[in-house]
Short mmCIF file of C-alpha atoms and ligand atoms in Angstrom, two decimals:
data_model
loop_
_atom_site.label_atom_id
_atom_site.label_comp_id
_atom_site.label_asym_id
_atom_site.label_seq_id
_atom_site.Cartn_x
_atom_site.Cartn_y
_atom_site.Cartn_z
CA MET A 22 72.75 113.53 166.50
CA LYS A 23 75.94 112.20 167.98
CA THR A 24 77.18 108.65 167.83
CA GLU A 25 78.37 107.46 171.24
CA ILE A 26 81.59 105.53 170.80
CA ARG A 27 83.70 104.50 173.76
CA GLU A 28 87.26 104.75 172.58
CA ASP A 29 89.46 101.70 172.90
CA ALA A 30 93.06 102.51 172.07
CA GLN A 31 93.81 98.87 171.21
CA ARG A 32 91.14 98.68 168.49
CA VAL A 33 90.63 100.36 165.14
CA GLN A 34 87.12 101.83 165.27
CA VAL A 35 85.66 102.80 161.93
CA GLU A 36 82.52 104.65 160.86
CA ILE A 37 81.36 104.74 157.24
CA LEU A 38 80.54 108.42 156.63
CA GLY A 39 79.47 107.87 153.04
CA SER A 40 79.06 104.83 150.78
CA GLY A 41 77.86 106.41 147.53
CA THR A 42 79.40 107.08 144.16
CA SER A 43 80.29 110.59 142.91
CA THR A 44 76.68 111.75 142.42
CA GLY A 45 75.52 110.46 145.78
CA VAL A 46 72.33 108.41 146.00
CA PRO A 47 69.58 109.46 145.41
CA VAL A 48 70.83 111.07 142.20
CA LEU A 49 69.32 114.51 141.57
CA THR A 50 66.32 114.27 139.20
CA CYS A 51 66.33 110.43 139.10
CA PRO A 52 63.02 108.60 139.67
CA CYS A 53 64.52 105.05 139.74
CA PRO A 54 63.60 102.48 142.45
CA VAL A 55 66.88 102.94 144.33
CA CYS A 56 66.71 106.75 144.30
CA THR A 57 63.12 106.60 145.60
CA SER A 58 63.74 103.70 148.04
CA GLU A 59 62.56 104.25 151.60
CA ASP A 60 65.32 102.05 153.03
CA PRO A 61 67.69 104.49 154.80
CA ARG A 62 70.61 102.26 153.70
CA ASP A 63 69.91 103.34 150.10
CA LYS A 64 70.72 106.98 150.98
CA ARG A 65 74.40 107.20 150.15
CA LEU A 66 76.50 110.30 150.73
CA ARG A 67 79.85 110.63 149.00
CA CYS A 68 82.53 108.13 150.08
CA SER A 69 84.47 108.72 153.26
CA VAL A 70 85.36 107.01 156.54
CA PHE A 71 86.37 108.18 160.01
CA VAL A 72 88.88 106.07 161.93
CA ARG A 73 89.81 106.12 165.62
CA ALA A 74 92.93 104.15 166.58
CA ALA A 75 95.51 104.48 169.36
CA GLY A 76 94.01 107.81 170.45
CA VAL A 77 94.44 109.20 166.92
CA HIS A 78 91.54 110.41 164.75
CA LEU A 79 91.81 110.01 160.99
CA LEU A 80 89.55 111.19 158.22
CA ILE A 81 89.90 109.34 154.91
CA ASP A 82 88.74 111.73 152.16
CA SER A 83 86.71 114.93 152.63
CA GLY A 84 84.12 115.11 149.89
CA PRO A 85 81.25 117.53 149.29
CA ASP A 86 79.18 115.99 152.12
CA PHE A 87 81.92 116.21 154.77
CA ARG A 88 80.31 118.90 156.97
CA GLN A 89 77.01 117.04 157.19
CA GLN A 90 78.82 113.74 157.80
CA ALA A 91 80.93 115.25 160.59
CA PHE A 92 77.79 116.43 162.41
CA ARG A 93 76.15 113.05 162.05
CA ALA A 94 79.19 111.15 163.31
CA GLY A 95 79.96 113.67 166.05
CA ILE A 96 83.54 114.22 164.87
CA GLU A 97 85.28 116.45 167.42
CA THR A 98 88.92 116.19 166.43
CA ILE A 99 90.88 115.30 163.31
CA ASP A 100 94.60 114.52 163.49
CA ALA A 101 95.15 113.91 159.77
CA LEU A 102 93.35 113.76 156.46
CA LEU A 103 94.33 110.78 154.31
CA VAL A 104 93.43 111.37 150.66
CA THR A 105 92.82 108.44 148.33
CA HIS A 106 92.97 110.66 145.21
CA HIS A 107 92.04 114.15 144.07
CA HIS A 108 88.67 113.55 142.38
CA PHE A 109 85.96 116.06 143.33
CA ASP A 110 83.85 113.60 145.31
CA HIS A 111 86.79 112.84 147.63
CA VAL A 112 88.36 116.23 148.30
CA VAL A 113 86.09 119.20 147.73
CA GLY A 114 85.06 119.45 151.40
CA MET A 115 88.65 120.04 152.52
CA ASP A 116 88.04 123.69 153.45
CA ASP A 117 85.42 122.52 155.97
CA LEU A 118 88.23 121.18 158.18
CA ARG A 119 88.87 124.78 159.26
CA PRO A 120 86.77 124.67 162.49
CA TYR A 121 88.98 121.80 163.75
CA LEU A 122 91.81 124.33 163.83
CA PHE A 123 89.98 127.01 165.86
CA SER A 124 90.92 125.77 169.33
CA ASN A 125 94.01 123.72 168.43
CA ARG A 126 96.14 125.63 165.90
CA THR A 127 98.55 122.77 165.28
CA PRO A 128 98.30 122.26 161.49
CA ILE A 129 96.43 119.21 160.23
CA PRO A 130 98.61 117.08 157.93
CA VAL A 131 97.09 116.00 154.62
CA HIS A 132 98.65 112.86 153.14
CA ALA A 133 98.26 112.08 149.45
CA GLU A 134 99.90 110.17 146.63
CA PRO A 135 102.44 112.59 145.03
CA ALA A 136 100.52 113.27 141.77
CA SER A 137 97.29 113.79 143.73
CA ALA A 138 99.15 116.04 146.18
CA HIS A 139 100.41 118.11 143.26
CA ALA A 140 96.88 118.43 141.85
CA LEU A 141 95.53 119.40 145.30
CA ARG A 142 98.15 122.12 145.72
CA ASP A 143 96.75 123.63 142.48
CA MET A 144 93.07 123.04 143.30
CA PHE A 145 93.46 124.62 146.75
CA SER A 146 96.29 127.03 145.96
CA TYR A 147 95.00 129.58 148.53
CA ILE A 148 95.67 126.94 151.21
CA PHE A 149 98.86 125.32 149.99
CA ARG A 150 100.61 128.02 147.91
CA ASP A 151 99.50 131.59 148.78
CA GLY A 152 99.09 131.53 152.55
CA THR A 153 98.01 135.20 152.65
CA TYR A 154 94.21 134.88 152.97
CA PRO A 155 93.41 135.11 156.72
CA GLY A 156 90.59 132.50 156.66
CA VAL A 157 92.86 129.82 155.29
CA PRO A 158 92.77 126.42 157.06
CA ARG A 159 96.19 125.40 158.36
CA LEU A 160 96.62 122.20 156.37
CA GLU A 161 100.06 120.78 155.53
CA MET A 162 100.42 118.66 152.43
CA HIS A 163 102.65 115.56 152.59
CA ASP A 164 103.55 113.36 149.62
CA VAL A 165 103.08 109.70 150.55
CA ARG A 166 106.04 107.58 149.47
CA GLY A 167 105.73 104.75 152.00
CA PRO A 168 104.40 103.95 155.49
CA PHE A 169 104.13 106.91 157.87
CA ASP A 170 102.92 107.78 161.40
CA VAL A 171 100.13 110.15 162.37
CA ILE A 172 100.56 111.86 165.75
CA SER A 173 97.66 113.03 167.91
CA ARG A 174 97.40 116.84 167.86
CA GLU A 175 96.06 116.81 171.45
CA SER A 176 98.45 114.24 172.98
CA PRO A 177 101.61 114.05 170.86
CA GLU A 178 102.79 110.91 172.69
CA GLN A 179 100.04 108.99 170.87
CA SER A 180 100.55 107.93 167.27
CA VAL A 181 99.43 105.34 164.76
CA ARG A 182 101.15 103.70 161.79
CA ILE A 183 99.56 104.05 158.34
CA ILE A 184 100.40 101.67 155.49
CA PRO A 185 99.57 103.10 152.05
CA ILE A 186 98.23 100.57 149.52
CA PRO A 187 99.03 101.51 145.89
CA ALA A 188 96.17 100.79 143.50
CA VAL A 189 94.93 101.81 140.06
CA HIS A 190 91.77 103.84 139.25
CA GLY A 191 91.49 103.76 135.45
CA SER A 192 94.65 105.60 134.38
CA LEU A 193 95.23 107.19 137.79
CA ASP A 194 97.49 105.90 140.58
CA ILE A 195 95.58 106.12 143.82
CA LEU A 196 96.11 105.01 147.41
CA GLY A 197 94.20 102.83 149.79
CA TYR A 198 95.21 102.85 153.46
CA ARG A 199 95.75 100.15 156.04
CA ILE A 200 95.58 100.77 159.80
CA GLY A 201 96.16 97.64 161.90
CA ARG A 202 93.91 94.92 160.55
CA PHE A 203 91.61 97.35 158.70
CA ALA A 204 92.07 98.45 155.08
CA TYR A 205 90.15 100.95 152.95
CA LEU A 206 90.34 100.75 149.18
CA THR A 207 87.90 102.80 147.11
CA ASP A 208 87.95 103.99 143.50
CA VAL A 209 89.93 101.03 142.21
CA SER A 210 89.77 99.23 138.89
CA GLN A 211 92.87 97.13 139.55
CA ILE A 212 95.04 96.14 142.48
CA PRO A 213 98.67 95.56 141.47
CA ASN A 214 100.11 92.18 142.51
CA ALA A 215 102.63 93.82 144.83
CA SER A 216 99.81 95.34 146.89
CA TYR A 217 98.22 92.02 147.82
CA SER A 218 100.93 91.23 150.36
CA LEU A 219 100.00 94.50 152.14
CA LEU A 220 96.43 93.22 152.47
CA GLU A 221 97.13 89.95 154.28
CA GLY A 222 95.54 89.10 157.63
CA LEU A 223 92.76 91.72 157.57
CA ASP A 224 89.82 91.70 159.96
CA VAL A 225 87.89 94.17 157.80
CA LEU A 226 88.32 95.39 154.22
CA VAL A 227 86.23 98.16 152.64
CA LEU A 228 86.33 97.83 148.86
CA ASP A 229 84.96 99.68 145.81
CA ALA A 230 81.99 98.00 144.05
CA LEU A 231 80.25 100.50 141.80
CA ARG A 232 77.58 98.46 139.99
CA ASP A 233 77.11 95.45 137.69
CA ARG A 234 77.74 97.25 134.39
CA PRO A 235 81.45 97.68 133.54
CA HIS A 236 83.10 101.04 134.20
CA PRO A 237 86.65 102.00 133.17
CA MET A 238 87.54 103.44 136.59
CA HIS A 239 85.80 101.12 139.07
CA MET A 240 85.31 97.46 139.88
CA THR A 241 82.05 95.82 138.95
CA ILE A 242 80.31 93.91 141.71
CA GLU A 243 81.50 90.63 140.19
CA LYS A 244 85.13 91.73 140.14
CA ALA A 245 84.89 93.23 143.62
CA VAL A 246 83.60 89.95 145.04
CA GLU A 247 86.35 88.02 143.25
CA THR A 248 88.96 90.46 144.58
CA ALA A 249 87.52 90.29 148.11
CA GLU A 250 87.75 86.49 148.00
CA LYS A 251 91.38 86.71 146.89
CA ILE A 252 92.24 89.15 149.71
CA GLY A 253 90.32 87.03 152.22
CA ALA A 254 89.52 89.55 154.96
CA ARG A 255 87.27 88.13 157.70
CA GLN A 256 84.68 90.73 156.70
CA THR A 257 84.42 92.82 153.52
CA TYR A 258 82.10 95.78 153.08
CA PHE A 259 81.50 97.22 149.62
CA THR A 260 81.32 100.96 149.02
CA HIS A 261 81.15 103.71 146.33
CA MET A 262 77.86 102.19 145.18
CA SER A 263 75.77 103.71 142.41
CA HIS A 264 71.98 103.95 142.20
CA GLU A 265 71.90 100.77 140.13
CA ILE A 266 71.91 98.52 143.16
CA LEU A 267 69.40 98.29 145.99
CA HIS A 268 71.02 97.63 149.38
CA GLN A 269 68.75 94.70 150.17
CA ASP A 270 69.23 93.02 146.76
CA PHE A 271 73.01 93.41 147.01
CA GLU A 272 73.04 91.98 150.53
CA GLU A 273 71.05 88.91 149.43
CA ARG A 274 73.49 88.20 146.61
CA LEU A 275 76.53 88.06 148.90
CA GLY A 276 77.87 85.12 150.88
CA GLU A 277 79.07 85.08 154.46
CA GLY A 278 81.68 87.66 155.38
CA MET A 279 80.59 90.13 152.67
CA ALA A 280 78.00 92.89 152.80
CA PRO A 281 77.27 96.27 151.29
CA ALA A 282 78.35 99.19 153.51
CA TYR A 283 75.87 101.90 154.40
CA ASP A 284 76.19 105.40 155.81
CA GLY A 285 76.51 105.27 159.59
CA LEU A 286 77.78 101.66 159.69
CA THR A 287 80.38 101.20 162.44
CA PHE A 288 82.75 98.30 163.04
CA GLU A 289 86.05 97.48 164.68
CA ALA A 290 89.25 95.69 163.78
CA GLN A 291 92.36 94.77 165.72
CA LEU A 292 95.09 97.38 165.79
ZN1 ZN B 302 84.93 108.47 143.77
ZN1 ZN B 303 68.33 106.58 140.43
ZN1 ZN B 304 87.67 108.68 141.64
#
């Protein structure tokens, strides 16, 4: 099934490819009410989003469900992969980018926070270090040290500016990304004060909200709501949700301008 999206170069068009925590929801072997819910919004693949802006196509994270997500969203081109961090649920589908290089051999840049980039070079050494295996996807790793541009691989005159948002995920430094008036921030336990100024004037924010019980690496729902209020985007969607929260219950708890994300949700922001 293909999602029909008319591209508008002046808008940031976003599709939630996955809204679930690292196990996905339903969790294998779990008989709980969320895992057995018949609401399609309770079926959460691993976290990822696809972004179209200024004729440029960006994938944020490529987890274990990427191939399936790409079919569902009808993703035909990818100009860059933006990595939030190197945890399994965000990167292990990276090799599945290979078909996007079959007809256009221009390498796909991968942007990651320097420590994550280092870890990824080790995890995928046959891509980033050896370069001898013939089936290797042509991906080029870039350490993110500040704002950067992504150029369209089809039409190099088109490009879009990416603002990295430094954040903290337990003991790990991770990155969120801002494109125009849209920002994506998953797997965060804390947002440093200096990052708040990068999050001003947002139309849409997507923010981590794992569950109600505390977790050392993620925001609870309570903290996520508090953080969303402080950032003040016109609309906030919560993501990386566990099987401890039913979509409908979560939705009913939230005030105006806040809602749980779900797989397949699409929205737009100003560029
Ligand atoms: Zn995660
Ligand atoms: Zn469950
Ligand atoms: Zn993580």
